[in-house]
Structure formats: C-alpha cells, structure tokens
Amino acid sequence: NIAVVDDGGNLVSFVRMDKAWLGSVDIAIKKAKTAVFFNMNTGALGQISQPGGSLYCIEHSNSGLITFPGGIPLRDPAGELIGAVGVSGSTVEHDHEVADCCVTKCC
C-alpha cells in the first residue's frame, strides 16, 4: 500500500496492494502523515522516540503515529516540504525501500 499526503497531512492518493493485510492500509496513511507532521523519515523519528529518548512515547500523540521506517517527506526542488509518502504491506525494510523509490522517482 502506498499513501501520499499533502503538506497538511491530507490524503491525496492511495494505492492498495492486492492481498495486503487490512491493517497495513491505516499504517501506510499514518506513516505518510507522521513524516509530514514532523518533517522527517519515520524511521528517524523512531530512533529518537525509544525509551530514554527525547520524544519517548510520541507515537501516542496526533491520534497515533508510526515510528518505524516507511514514511518519507516529499520536497520540491527548492527543498520545501510538499507532502509525504507512506508505504506498508511488506517488511519494514522493504516498505522503506519502496517509499525511497517513490521519493526518488517523483521529486
């Protein structure tokens, strides 16, 4: 599943992967929203939200965030935030790889 949100976190595009877990639909959207809300990769947010980290438990804010890889901000050629992509439905590593490919091909 691939979700794209604008710079306000509003869903603008979604593609569902055949036979993906139903729960991964929400995860893809939340990965994209998390990336745009904090202007960083979800994996990077996950690193600083671990126990003892400066943002520990942040995933409980904003109606639930996703703090593992697969969400990446989208930027225009000037580097300004224009949205984000979130991917879910495979392994975390593969989700991040697909999200990175989306960003590379689109921006």
PDB file of N, CA, C and O in Angstrom, residues 15-81:
ATOM      1  N   VAL A  15      -2.858   3.781  -3.143  1.00  0.00           N
ATOM      2  CA  VAL A  15      -2.905   2.574  -3.960  1.00  0.00           C
ATOM      3  C   VAL A  15      -2.811   1.398  -3.008  1.00  0.00           C
ATOM      4  O   VAL A  15      -1.891   1.319  -2.192  1.00  0.00           O
ATOM      5  N   ARG A  16      -3.789   0.483  -3.112  1.00  0.00           N
ATOM      6  CA  ARG A  16      -3.817  -0.680  -2.222  1.00  0.00           C
ATOM      7  C   ARG A  16      -3.194  -1.888  -2.906  1.00  0.00           C
ATOM      8  O   ARG A  16      -3.512  -2.197  -4.053  1.00  0.00           O
ATOM      9  N   MET A  17      -2.313  -2.545  -2.198  1.00  0.00           N
ATOM     10  CA  MET A  17      -1.652  -3.741  -2.702  1.00  0.00           C
ATOM     11  C   MET A  17      -2.597  -4.932  -2.537  1.00  0.00           C
ATOM     12  O   MET A  17      -3.178  -5.117  -1.467  1.00  0.00           O
ATOM     13  N   ASP A  18      -2.753  -5.723  -3.588  1.00  0.00           N
ATOM     14  CA  ASP A  18      -3.582  -6.935  -3.507  1.00  0.00           C
ATOM     15  C   ASP A  18      -3.112  -7.820  -2.364  1.00  0.00           C
ATOM     16  O   ASP A  18      -1.921  -8.038  -2.173  1.00  0.00           O
ATOM     17  N   LYS A  19      -4.064  -8.314  -1.594  1.00  0.00           N
ATOM     18  CA  LYS A  19      -3.841  -9.264  -0.503  1.00  0.00           C
ATOM     19  C   LYS A  19      -2.998  -8.722   0.652  1.00  0.00           C
ATOM     20  O   LYS A  19      -2.538  -9.486   1.494  1.00  0.00           O
ATOM     21  N   ALA A  20      -2.810  -7.412   0.698  1.00  0.00           N
ATOM     22  CA  ALA A  20      -2.100  -6.830   1.854  1.00  0.00           C
ATOM     23  C   ALA A  20      -3.012  -6.905   3.069  1.00  0.00           C
ATOM     24  O   ALA A  20      -4.235  -6.880   2.955  1.00  0.00           O
ATOM     25  N   TRP A  21      -2.415  -7.026   4.237  1.00  0.00           N
ATOM     26  CA  TRP A  21      -3.201  -7.023   5.470  1.00  0.00           C
ATOM     27  C   TRP A  21      -4.043  -5.748   5.528  1.00  0.00           C
ATOM     28  O   TRP A  21      -3.578  -4.665   5.188  1.00  0.00           O
ATOM     29  N   LEU A  22      -5.273  -5.865   5.978  1.00  0.00           N
ATOM     30  CA  LEU A  22      -6.143  -4.683   6.084  1.00  0.00           C
ATOM     31  C   LEU A  22      -5.543  -3.630   6.999  1.00  0.00           C
ATOM     32  O   LEU A  22      -5.673  -2.435   6.751  1.00  0.00           O
ATOM     33  N   GLY A  23      -4.875  -4.068   8.069  1.00  0.00           N
ATOM     34  CA  GLY A  23      -4.269  -3.115   8.993  1.00  0.00           C
ATOM     35  C   GLY A  23      -3.175  -2.280   8.371  1.00  0.00           C
ATOM     36  O   GLY A  23      -2.878  -1.180   8.842  1.00  0.00           O
ATOM     37  N   SER A  24      -2.578  -2.773   7.281  1.00  0.00           N
ATOM     38  CA  SER A  24      -1.493  -2.019   6.657  1.00  0.00           C
ATOM     39  C   SER A  24      -1.991  -0.798   5.890  1.00  0.00           C
ATOM     40  O   SER A  24      -1.217   0.106   5.589  1.00  0.00           O
ATOM     41  N   VAL A  25      -3.286  -0.740   5.584  1.00  0.00           N
ATOM     42  CA  VAL A  25      -3.860   0.449   4.944  1.00  0.00           C
ATOM     43  C   VAL A  25      -3.690   1.648   5.881  1.00  0.00           C
ATOM     44  O   VAL A  25      -3.143   2.693   5.496  1.00  0.00           O
ATOM     45  N   ASP A  26      -4.133   1.506   7.112  1.00  0.00           N
ATOM     46  CA  ASP A  26      -4.021   2.574   8.107  1.00  0.00           C
ATOM     47  C   ASP A  26      -2.560   2.894   8.406  1.00  0.00           C
ATOM     48  O   ASP A  26      -2.200   4.056   8.567  1.00  0.00           O
ATOM     49  N   ILE A  27      -1.720   1.876   8.440  1.00  0.00           N
ATOM     50  CA  ILE A  27      -0.303   2.099   8.736  1.00  0.00           C
ATOM     51  C   ILE A  27       0.346   2.936   7.641  1.00  0.00           C
ATOM     52  O   ILE A  27       1.106   3.869   7.932  1.00  0.00           O
ATOM     53  N   ALA A  28       0.066   2.646   6.374  1.00  0.00           N
ATOM     54  CA  ALA A  28       0.645   3.427   5.274  1.00  0.00           C
ATOM     55  C   ALA A  28       0.232   4.894   5.380  1.00  0.00           C
ATOM     56  O   ALA A  28       1.066   5.797   5.232  1.00  0.00           O
ATOM     57  N   ILE A  29      -1.037   5.141   5.641  1.00  0.00           N
ATOM     58  CA  ILE A  29      -1.520   6.522   5.766  1.00  0.00           C
ATOM     59  C   ILE A  29      -0.862   7.205   6.960  1.00  0.00           C
ATOM     60  O   ILE A  29      -0.402   8.353   6.852  1.00  0.00           O
ATOM     61  N   LYS A  30      -0.769   6.517   8.080  1.00  0.00           N
ATOM     62  CA  LYS A  30      -0.160   7.120   9.270  1.00  0.00           C
ATOM     63  C   LYS A  30       1.340   7.336   9.097  1.00  0.00           C
ATOM     64  O   LYS A  30       1.890   8.296   9.637  1.00  0.00           O
ATOM     65  N   LYS A  31       2.007   6.469   8.344  1.00  0.00           N
ATOM     66  CA  LYS A  31       3.429   6.711   8.069  1.00  0.00           C
ATOM     67  C   LYS A  31       3.594   8.013   7.282  1.00  0.00           C
ATOM     68  O   LYS A  31       4.473   8.821   7.588  1.00  0.00           O
ATOM     69  N   ALA A  32       2.764   8.205   6.265  1.00  0.00           N
ATOM     70  CA  ALA A  32       2.846   9.433   5.467  1.00  0.00           C
ATOM     71  C   ALA A  32       2.542  10.655   6.333  1.00  0.00           C
ATOM     72  O   ALA A  32       3.270  11.654   6.290  1.00  0.00           O
ATOM     73  N   LYS A  33       1.488  10.588   7.130  1.00  0.00           N
ATOM     74  CA  LYS A  33       1.137  11.715   7.999  1.00  0.00           C
ATOM     75  C   LYS A  33       2.240  12.000   9.013  1.00  0.00           C
ATOM     76  O   LYS A  33       2.584  13.162   9.257  1.00  0.00           O
ATOM     77  N   THR A  34       2.798  10.961   9.606  1.00  0.00           N
ATOM     78  CA  THR A  34       3.868  11.143  10.583  1.00  0.00           C
ATOM     79  C   THR A  34       5.055  11.849   9.940  1.00  0.00           C
ATOM     80  O   THR A  34       5.626  12.785  10.517  1.00  0.00           O
ATOM     81  N   ALA A  35       5.435  11.418   8.735  1.00  0.00           N
ATOM     82  CA  ALA A  35       6.575  12.029   8.042  1.00  0.00           C
ATOM     83  C   ALA A  35       6.345  13.504   7.773  1.00  0.00           C
ATOM     84  O   ALA A  35       7.256  14.324   7.932  1.00  0.00           O
ATOM     85  N   VAL A  36       5.127  13.873   7.392  1.00  0.00           N
ATOM     86  CA  VAL A  36       4.854  15.287   7.113  1.00  0.00           C
ATOM     87  C   VAL A  36       4.680  16.089   8.407  1.00  0.00           C
ATOM     88  O   VAL A  36       5.136  17.227   8.497  1.00  0.00           O
ATOM     89  N   PHE A  37       4.051  15.510   9.426  1.00  0.00           N
ATOM     90  CA  PHE A  37       3.855  16.226  10.691  1.00  0.00           C
ATOM     91  C   PHE A  37       5.183  16.630  11.332  1.00  0.00           C
ATOM     92  O   PHE A  37       5.285  17.673  11.965  1.00  0.00           O
ATOM     93  N   PHE A  38       6.199  15.765  11.190  1.00  0.00           N
ATOM     94  CA  PHE A  38       7.481  16.025  11.854  1.00  0.00           C
ATOM     95  C   PHE A  38       8.613  16.309  10.872  1.00  0.00           C
ATOM     96  O   PHE A  38       9.758  16.481  11.291  1.00  0.00           O
ATOM     97  N   ASN A  39       8.282  16.360   9.575  1.00  0.00           N
ATOM     98  CA  ASN A  39       9.244  16.743   8.548  1.00  0.00           C
ATOM     99  C   ASN A  39      10.507  15.880   8.613  1.00  0.00           C
ATOM    100  O   ASN A  39      11.628  16.388   8.521  1.00  0.00           O
ATOM    101  N   MET A  40      10.301  14.575   8.814  1.00  0.00           N
ATOM    102  CA  MET A  40      11.437  13.648   8.854  1.00  0.00           C
ATOM    103  C   MET A  40      10.961  12.243   8.536  1.00  0.00           C
ATOM    104  O   MET A  40       9.765  11.950   8.622  1.00  0.00           O
ATOM    105  N   ASN A  41      11.911  11.399   8.168  1.00  0.00           N
ATOM    106  CA  ASN A  41      11.599   9.988   7.940  1.00  0.00           C
ATOM    107  C   ASN A  41      11.046   9.374   9.223  1.00  0.00           C
ATOM    108  O   ASN A  41      11.529   9.687  10.319  1.00  0.00           O
ATOM    109  N   THR A  42      10.081   8.496   9.079  1.00  0.00           N
ATOM    110  CA  THR A  42       9.500   7.855  10.262  1.00  0.00           C
ATOM    111  C   THR A  42      10.523   7.014  11.015  1.00  0.00           C
ATOM    112  O   THR A  42      10.468   6.913  12.237  1.00  0.00           O
ATOM    113  N   GLY A  43      11.450   6.413  10.306  1.00  0.00           N
ATOM    114  CA  GLY A  43      12.498   5.640  10.970  1.00  0.00           C
ATOM    115  C   GLY A  43      13.376   6.495  11.857  1.00  0.00           C
ATOM    116  O   GLY A  43      13.778   6.080  12.946  1.00  0.00           O
ATOM    117  N   ALA A  44      13.674   7.719  11.402  1.00  0.00           N
ATOM    118  CA  ALA A  44      14.479   8.649  12.205  1.00  0.00           C
ATOM    119  C   ALA A  44      13.715   9.059  13.460  1.00  0.00           C
ATOM    120  O   ALA A  44      14.285   9.141  14.554  1.00  0.00           O
ATOM    121  N   LEU A  45      12.413   9.290  13.312  1.00  0.00           N
ATOM    122  CA  LEU A  45      11.590   9.617  14.479  1.00  0.00           C
ATOM    123  C   LEU A  45      11.576   8.444  15.453  1.00  0.00           C
ATOM    124  O   LEU A  45      11.645   8.634  16.670  1.00  0.00           O
ATOM    125  N   GLY A  46      11.529   7.248  14.920  1.00  0.00           N
ATOM    126  CA  GLY A  46      11.550   6.053  15.761  1.00  0.00           C
ATOM    127  C   GLY A  46      12.803   5.951  16.602  1.00  0.00           C
ATOM    128  O   GLY A  46      12.753   5.529  17.763  1.00  0.00           O
ATOM    129  N   GLN A  47      13.919   6.361  16.047  1.00  0.00           N
ATOM    130  CA  GLN A  47      15.179   6.294  16.790  1.00  0.00           C
ATOM    131  C   GLN A  47      15.180   7.222  17.994  1.00  0.00           C
ATOM    132  O   GLN A  47      15.720   6.881  19.045  1.00  0.00           O
ATOM    133  N   ILE A  48      14.558   8.389  17.870  1.00  0.00           N
ATOM    134  CA  ILE A  48      14.574   9.337  18.994  1.00  0.00           C
ATOM    135  C   ILE A  48      13.355   9.198  19.903  1.00  0.00           C
ATOM    136  O   ILE A  48      13.220   9.930  20.875  1.00  0.00           O
ATOM    137  N   SER A  49      12.490   8.232  19.582  1.00  0.00           N
ATOM    138  CA  SER A  49      11.310   8.015  20.435  1.00  0.00           C
ATOM    139  C   SER A  49      11.409   6.725  21.243  1.00  0.00           C
ATOM    140  O   SER A  49      10.425   6.272  21.809  1.00  0.00           O
ATOM    141  N   GLN A  50      12.595   6.165  21.302  1.00  0.00           N
ATOM    142  CA  GLN A  50      12.826   4.967  22.107  1.00  0.00           C
ATOM    143  C   GLN A  50      12.891   5.329  23.589  1.00  0.00           C
ATOM    144  O   GLN A  50      13.102   6.493  23.937  1.00  0.00           O
ATOM    145  N   PRO A  51      12.718   4.370  24.485  1.00  0.00           N
ATOM    146  CA  PRO A  51      12.830   4.655  25.918  1.00  0.00           C
ATOM    147  C   PRO A  51      14.135   5.409  26.217  1.00  0.00           C
ATOM    148  O   PRO A  51      15.202   5.038  25.737  1.00  0.00           O
ATOM    149  N   GLY A  52      14.007   6.489  26.928  1.00  0.00           N
ATOM    150  CA  GLY A  52      15.143   7.344  27.252  1.00  0.00           C
ATOM    151  C   GLY A  52      15.384   8.426  26.220  1.00  0.00           C
ATOM    152  O   GLY A  52      16.165   9.342  26.447  1.00  0.00           O
ATOM    153  N   GLY A  53      14.724   8.335  25.063  1.00  0.00           N
ATOM    154  CA  GLY A  53      14.878   9.333  24.008  1.00  0.00           C
ATOM    155  C   GLY A  53      14.080  10.588  24.305  1.00  0.00           C
ATOM    156  O   GLY A  53      13.141  10.580  25.113  1.00  0.00           O
ATOM    157  N   SER A  54      14.445  11.656  23.626  1.00  0.00           N
ATOM    158  CA  SER A  54      13.794  12.943  23.877  1.00  0.00           C
ATOM    159  C   SER A  54      12.318  12.966  23.490  1.00  0.00           C
ATOM    160  O   SER A  54      11.565  13.786  24.000  1.00  0.00           O
ATOM    161  N   LEU A  55      11.896  12.071  22.606  1.00  0.00           N
ATOM    162  CA  LEU A  55      10.491  12.038  22.178  1.00  0.00           C
ATOM    163  C   LEU A  55       9.813  10.706  22.525  1.00  0.00           C
ATOM    164  O   LEU A  55       8.892  10.260  21.840  1.00  0.00           O
ATOM    165  N   TYR A  56      10.255  10.105  23.613  1.00  0.00           N
ATOM    166  CA  TYR A  56       9.689   8.824  24.046  1.00  0.00           C
ATOM    167  C   TYR A  56       8.172   8.929  24.171  1.00  0.00           C
ATOM    168  O   TYR A  56       7.648   9.882  24.740  1.00  0.00           O
ATOM    169  N   CYS A  57       7.469   7.992  23.586  1.00  0.00           N
ATOM    170  CA  CYS A  57       6.004   7.867  23.589  1.00  0.00           C
ATOM    171  C   CYS A  57       5.289   8.844  22.664  1.00  0.00           C
ATOM    172  O   CYS A  57       4.068   8.953  22.709  1.00  0.00           O
ATOM    173  N   ILE A  58       6.008   9.524  21.796  1.00  0.00           N
ATOM    174  CA  ILE A  58       5.349  10.472  20.888  1.00  0.00           C
ATOM    175  C   ILE A  58       4.348   9.786  19.965  1.00  0.00           C
ATOM    176  O   ILE A  58       3.395  10.403  19.501  1.00  0.00           O
ATOM    177  N   GLU A  59       4.526   8.486  19.738  1.00  0.00           N
ATOM    178  CA  GLU A  59       3.615   7.769  18.836  1.00  0.00           C
ATOM    179  C   GLU A  59       2.178   7.755  19.343  1.00  0.00           C
ATOM    180  O   GLU A  59       1.254   7.440  18.601  1.00  0.00           O
ATOM    181  N   HIS A  60       1.965   8.136  20.586  1.00  0.00           N
ATOM    182  CA  HIS A  60       0.607   8.192  21.143  1.00  0.00           C
ATOM    183  C   HIS A  60      -0.074   9.527  20.883  1.00  0.00           C
ATOM    184  O   HIS A  60      -1.251   9.692  21.204  1.00  0.00           O
ATOM    185  N   SER A  61       0.641  10.477  20.312  1.00  0.00           N
ATOM    186  CA  SER A  61       0.054  11.787  20.017  1.00  0.00           C
ATOM    187  C   SER A  61      -0.577  11.785  18.625  1.00  0.00           C
ATOM    188  O   SER A  61      -0.434  10.836  17.857  1.00  0.00           O
ATOM    189  N   ASN A  62      -1.274  12.831  18.285  1.00  0.00           N
ATOM    190  CA  ASN A  62      -1.824  13.039  16.947  1.00  0.00           C
ATOM    191  C   ASN A  62      -2.683  11.867  16.456  1.00  0.00           C
ATOM    192  O   ASN A  62      -2.616  11.491  15.288  1.00  0.00           O
ATOM    193  N   SER A  63      -3.447  11.283  17.332  1.00  0.00           N
ATOM    194  CA  SER A  63      -4.309  10.137  17.004  1.00  0.00           C
ATOM    195  C   SER A  63      -3.519   8.928  16.518  1.00  0.00           C
ATOM    196  O   SER A  63      -4.016   8.115  15.755  1.00  0.00           O
ATOM    197  N   GLY A  64      -2.278   8.836  16.952  1.00  0.00           N
ATOM    198  CA  GLY A  64      -1.425   7.693  16.628  1.00  0.00           C
ATOM    199  C   GLY A  64      -0.468   7.975  15.497  1.00  0.00           C
ATOM    200  O   GLY A  64      -0.872   8.378  14.415  1.00  0.00           O
ATOM    201  N   LEU A  65       0.796   7.809  15.779  1.00  0.00           N
ATOM    202  CA  LEU A  65       1.848   7.986  14.788  1.00  0.00           C
ATOM    203  C   LEU A  65       2.528   6.640  14.545  1.00  0.00           C
ATOM    204  O   LEU A  65       2.415   5.725  15.353  1.00  0.00           O
ATOM    205  N   ILE A  66       3.249   6.544  13.465  1.00  0.00           N
ATOM    206  CA  ILE A  66       4.038   5.350  13.170  1.00  0.00           C
ATOM    207  C   ILE A  66       5.502   5.763  13.228  1.00  0.00           C
ATOM    208  O   ILE A  66       5.921   6.686  12.533  1.00  0.00           O
ATOM    209  N   THR A  67       6.268   5.069  14.068  1.00  0.00           N
ATOM    210  CA  THR A  67       7.654   5.468  14.284  1.00  0.00           C
ATOM    211  C   THR A  67       8.640   4.382  13.860  1.00  0.00           C
ATOM    212  O   THR A  67       9.658   4.174  14.503  1.00  0.00           O
ATOM    213  N   PHE A  68       8.311   3.682  12.781  1.00  0.00           N
ATOM    214  CA  PHE A  68       9.272   2.773  12.174  1.00  0.00           C
ATOM    215  C   PHE A  68       9.316   3.081  10.675  1.00  0.00           C
ATOM    216  O   PHE A  68       8.430   3.753  10.146  1.00  0.00           O
ATOM    217  N   PRO A  69      10.369   2.651   9.972  1.00  0.00           N
ATOM    218  CA  PRO A  69      10.585   3.074   8.581  1.00  0.00           C
ATOM    219  C   PRO A  69       9.435   2.781   7.623  1.00  0.00           C
ATOM    220  O   PRO A  69       8.675   1.834   7.802  1.00  0.00           O
ATOM    221  N   GLY A  70       9.356   3.654   6.602  1.00  0.00           N
ATOM    222  CA  GLY A  70       8.353   3.512   5.554  1.00  0.00           C
ATOM    223  C   GLY A  70       7.627   4.799   5.246  1.00  0.00           C
ATOM    224  O   GLY A  70       6.833   4.859   4.318  1.00  0.00           O
ATOM    225  N   GLY A  71       7.898   5.866   5.999  1.00  0.00           N
ATOM    226  CA  GLY A  71       7.321   7.180   5.739  1.00  0.00           C
ATOM    227  C   GLY A  71       8.435   8.177   5.470  1.00  0.00           C
ATOM    228  O   GLY A  71       9.376   8.271   6.262  1.00  0.00           O
ATOM    229  N   ILE A  72       8.338   8.881   4.334  1.00  0.00           N
ATOM    230  CA  ILE A  72       9.398   9.812   3.937  1.00  0.00           C
ATOM    231  C   ILE A  72       8.770  11.112   3.426  1.00  0.00           C
ATOM    232  O   ILE A  72       7.857  11.075   2.595  1.00  0.00           O
ATOM    233  N   PRO A  73       9.278  12.267   3.876  1.00  0.00           N
ATOM    234  CA  PRO A  73       8.781  13.545   3.372  1.00  0.00           C
ATOM    235  C   PRO A  73       9.069  13.716   1.877  1.00  0.00           C
ATOM    236  O   PRO A  73      10.064  13.198   1.364  1.00  0.00           O
ATOM    237  N   LEU A  74       8.193  14.443   1.201  1.00  0.00           N
ATOM    238  CA  LEU A  74       8.380  14.831  -0.195  1.00  0.00           C
ATOM    239  C   LEU A  74       8.741  16.312  -0.216  1.00  0.00           C
ATOM    240  O   LEU A  74       8.107  17.113   0.476  1.00  0.00           O
ATOM    241  N   ARG A  75       9.730  16.673  -1.022  1.00  0.00           N
ATOM    242  CA  ARG A  75      10.189  18.058  -1.101  1.00  0.00           C
ATOM    243  C   ARG A  75      10.220  18.524  -2.554  1.00  0.00           C
ATOM    244  O   ARG A  75      10.494  17.734  -3.456  1.00  0.00           O
ATOM    245  N   ASP A  76       9.961  19.802  -2.751  1.00  0.00           N
ATOM    246  CA  ASP A  76      10.075  20.362  -4.087  1.00  0.00           C
ATOM    247  C   ASP A  76      11.555  20.610  -4.403  1.00  0.00           C
ATOM    248  O   ASP A  76      12.414  20.394  -3.538  1.00  0.00           O
ATOM    249  N   PRO A  77      11.874  21.036  -5.630  1.00  0.00           N
ATOM    250  CA  PRO A  77      13.287  21.241  -5.978  1.00  0.00           C
ATOM    251  C   PRO A  77      14.026  22.247  -5.081  1.00  0.00           C
ATOM    252  O   PRO A  77      15.245  22.177  -4.940  1.00  0.00           O
ATOM    253  N   ALA A  78      13.294  23.142  -4.435  1.00  0.00           N
ATOM    254  CA  ALA A  78      13.921  24.116  -3.525  1.00  0.00           C
ATOM    255  C   ALA A  78      14.111  23.538  -2.125  1.00  0.00           C
ATOM    256  O   ALA A  78      14.645  24.207  -1.245  1.00  0.00           O
ATOM    257  N   GLY A  79      13.652  22.311  -1.911  1.00  0.00           N
ATOM    258  CA  GLY A  79      13.800  21.671  -0.610  1.00  0.00           C
ATOM    259  C   GLY A  79      12.654  21.908   0.345  1.00  0.00           C
ATOM    260  O   GLY A  79      12.688  21.470   1.495  1.00  0.00           O
ATOM    261  N   GLU A  80      11.597  22.566  -0.125  1.00  0.00           N
ATOM    262  CA  GLU A  80      10.430  22.844   0.718  1.00  0.00           C
ATOM    263  C   GLU A  80       9.552  21.600   0.833  1.00  0.00           C
ATOM    264  O   GLU A  80       9.338  20.881  -0.149  1.00  0.00           O
ATOM    265  N   LEU A  81       9.018  21.385   2.023  1.00  0.00           N
ATOM    266  CA  LEU A  81       8.128  20.256   2.269  1.00  0.00           C
ATOM    267  C   LEU A  81       6.833  20.434   1.485  1.00  0.00           C
ATOM    268  O   LEU A  81       6.179  21.473   1.585  1.00  0.00           O
TER     269      LEU A  81
END
